Amino acid sequence: MENLGLKDKSRRGEKNRGLPLLFSIILVFCVLGVVVFMVSQRISQEMSNSAIQNLSESLDLIRSTIEAILKNEAEFQSLVAQEVAKAEDPEEYIYAYEKNRTMVKISLIMEGKTEGVSNTGEAFSEAGLDFSAGGTVAGLPVSQSYVNYMGDWAYTIKSPVTQDGREIASLYVEYVYDSLDRSLPDGFYNKQATLYIMDAESERFVLKPKGMGMRSAGHLNLDDFYRANDIKEPALRQEIDICLEESRNILFEHNIRGEKALSYMWAVNDGTIFLVGYVPIEAIQQEGRTVNQNIFFVIVVMLVAFFLCCTLYYFSQRQQNRLRREREAEREVHNRQLAEALQAAQVASESKTTFLSNMSHDIRTPMNAVLGFTTLLARDAENPAKVREYTKKITASGRHLLSLINDILDVSKIESGKVVLSYEKFTLSGLIASVDAIIQPMAKAKGQSFHVDVTGIRHEYLIGDETRVNQILINLLSNAVKYTPEGGSIWFRIIGQKQRSSQYERIRIEVEDNGYGMTPEYLTTIFDAFTRAENSTTNKVQGTGLGMAITKSIVELMGGTIDVSSQVDKGSLFRVELEFRVPEEQIYRAFWEKNGITETLVVEPSQEAGENIRALMDESGVRTVTVPGTEEALRLLEGGAACQLALLDWDQPGDSLSEAKALRRALPQGSPLILLAEEDPQGAEEVLRMGNTGILLKPFFVSALQEKVRELKAGPEEALPEPAEQNSIAGMRFLAAEDNEINAEILEEILGIEGAGCVIAENGQQALERFREAGPGTFDAILMDVQMPVMNGHDAARAIRKMDREDAGKIPIIAMTANAFAEDERAALEAGMDAHVAKPIDIELLKKVIRQCVKGKETI
């Protein structure tokens, strides 16, 4: 109770202190208002006096402007007179002079004549002009004002034309008063002032500038001005007449139509013309009243603001609690957001932990196989069958482990933005063949059917990063194989889309399967890194969960799009859309011309497939005729249709062998017959023995057809040596730079098995010295590691290439390093190396690269 009493007293004390403060503030505002009012009255009077002074200054400014214009006109006329004096024919010069808005007429009277010429083409005399008033502009006589032939008030300035100190003519230039209007202000005193320009001699009003008050009826001369403005006082009019005669200014106050005004007459150009008009006193004092009104307005606003502040202060006390409650609510929301963020971070941490757990399991699985079979290999070293079995499994586990590491490194490079696309020319046929060679065995191993379909493609040769496109396809297709049960089906389609430009080929890649499918929840995260579909069916499928993230990143890096649709237990469909640049030269027509092929007959029951073949063949310049069956083809041939090449779909319904034999007999002996088949056709040996017949696996591509035609035209060749014989490195001797002892030992043993010798150098500096000490021809090639102490492989290769000996520039140098990315290969080639082989070493690939490099150097 005591505390409540203290609080009530405190509140009453605050109220008692607030009232005197409020009254003090009100009193200060009242005193301030009185002072401001007195000051405003004084300011109003001073501003009225200042306004009258400003009126005089404004009239002086207008007078100066007009006099400057007149002076400029006179000076320019003097220059024109000088030009006339220089002219060979002055009168012809006048005729040719064009009038303008200021000089509306220019005339010339030669000395001793009473008439002259004018630029208007009429005769001119001085008879119509009056120079008797004696007015001058810059020393040149100026006439009285008059109305010219166009009905405008004008005046003429006369100037002598002198030649060699002798006056030979007089130049007359007519000016209109309207030209002055463009240089005068567009009204003053808020356009309430009235202004006329009056000719002093005739007392006529020759100009009323724009924006200068309303023109009153009868304001044609000074008498009309007196009458219209009720200026009747004789003394005032007499004073005005004296000012006009003496060319003085006059300013007087007068009532005009019941309203006080200041009338004025201001002499211009020594009194040849006058500024005549009036300004209402109301307009002069307007500025002072505006200032007073503004001051009063400010005082009122201040008072209103004060009382408003008092009111707001009262209400603000009531709002404090509400604002405090709102801040507390915001704090609660903020705390809740922080809690959610913490939970999200914990989820991310759990995801990372799950990924590391999965990776630990995925990496340890093949690693366990490697170590386990290595132990078994040591135990059963005397059993060749088991040794071969163990080494085969160790190799498979090692390759799987390498694929896991490659995925992790690939996604790391993509996220850091270090992936660089390599644009080169490639063929769709080569791309599909390389993919088919990998996926087809995988599908057959699981008893799956793998279908490849290509439609709507207009260009077979494209420019792009074939390696990355191959990576996209392998990721999608290998996943389809993994997540499709045995006996399932996989469809790989390449579909040509409508081209946006003739220079680009837009294609859609579809990978479809009828496998396990995916849940809607997983579809939202399928392209996120480190995610895999988890269920009892797919848990046995190994992988990093990075494949789809890598695929999406590569697709987007190429400027394409990827999307997926899927249903559980029904399968999945991935769609990728990419755009590739088309090379300037697509298919070389010289091949077909060289082989005399101008007409091709295609037996294809599918209209879509036939149109696809025709579209691709159009690029080659070969006319293509498509028929749905063999009977139609035979009728065309019996009717004498020209045909140097025939294509037959082996997979069409019916007896393909009989139809192929009939078509082969109907074709000329020199015309090849190509059988198009999904896979190696069974039972085609009989028709193949008929000669000039070959098999081309689908999908159809012109480049593959060219190779097949070239093979048939060449006839039977001698058997090519086996690849092992082709790539043999037996008898060769190598210089190998390798700082890792185990890797050096493995390399030395592998080369020894292949019948080749090897000298090991521990770093690039030693390799350089060994090569310098060895004589020419000692080594067939140099195998160069990149990351080594003392001197790295790049520097060592550059140093060898710079050596002053003949074989330094020719000996093959092959980079053999764990740096396996495209930029690493580019760096090796820029350093002067001939090829790049990534570790771990694939001996067959190494042998192939060595043979290619050695043969290439031998041909130089």
PDB file of C-alpha atoms in Angstrom, residues 105-110 113-118 120 122-131 143 146 156 158 170-174:
ATOM      1  CA  LYS A 105      13.038  45.531 -95.976  1.00  0.00           C
ATOM      2  CA  ILE A 106      16.413  46.860 -97.183  1.00  0.00           C
ATOM      3  CA  SER A 107      16.725  49.577 -99.805  1.00  0.00           C
ATOM      4  CA  LEU A 108      19.488  51.546-101.528  1.00  0.00           C
ATOM      5  CA  ILE A 109      19.495  54.980-103.220  1.00  0.00           C
ATOM      6  CA  MET A 110      22.649  55.787-105.131  1.00  0.00           C
ATOM      7  CA  LYS A 113      19.393  59.878-107.385  1.00  0.00           C
ATOM      8  CA  THR A 114      15.977  60.305-105.774  1.00  0.00           C
ATOM      9  CA  GLU A 115      14.886  56.734-106.304  1.00  0.00           C
ATOM     10  CA  GLY A 116      16.582  53.458-105.615  1.00  0.00           C
ATOM     11  CA  VAL A 117      16.023  49.722-105.354  1.00  0.00           C
ATOM     12  CA  SER A 118      14.664  47.441-102.642  1.00  0.00           C
ATOM     13  CA  THR A 120      11.360  43.404-102.260  1.00  0.00           C
ATOM     14  CA  GLU A 122       9.978  47.524-105.996  1.00  0.00           C
ATOM     15  CA  ALA A 123      11.299  51.046-106.558  1.00  0.00           C
ATOM     16  CA  PHE A 124      12.155  52.944-103.382  1.00  0.00           C
ATOM     17  CA  SER A 125      12.250  56.636-102.447  1.00  0.00           C
ATOM     18  CA  GLU A 126      12.699  58.567 -99.207  1.00  0.00           C
ATOM     19  CA  ALA A 127       9.502  60.471 -99.701  1.00  0.00           C
ATOM     20  CA  GLY A 128       7.436  58.286 -97.362  1.00  0.00           C
ATOM     21  CA  LEU A 129       9.867  58.583 -94.439  1.00  0.00           C
ATOM     22  CA  ASP A 130      10.147  61.388 -91.874  1.00  0.00           C
ATOM     23  CA  PHE A 131      13.594  61.956 -90.367  1.00  0.00           C
ATOM     24  CA  SER A 143      12.674  57.884 -88.839  1.00  0.00           C
ATOM     25  CA  TYR A 146       4.846  54.376 -89.365  1.00  0.00           C
ATOM     26  CA  THR A 156      13.718  52.937 -90.745  1.00  0.00           C
ATOM     27  CA  LYS A 158      19.408  55.408 -92.631  1.00  0.00           C
ATOM     28  CA  SER A 170      22.388  55.713 -98.755  1.00  0.00           C
ATOM     29  CA  LEU A 171      21.226  52.428 -97.214  1.00  0.00           C
ATOM     30  CA  TYR A 172      17.729  52.257 -95.708  1.00  0.00           C
ATOM     31  CA  VAL A 173      16.686  49.338 -93.510  1.00  0.00           C
ATOM     32  CA  GLU A 174      13.133  48.929 -92.246  1.00  0.00           C
TER      33      GLU A 174
END
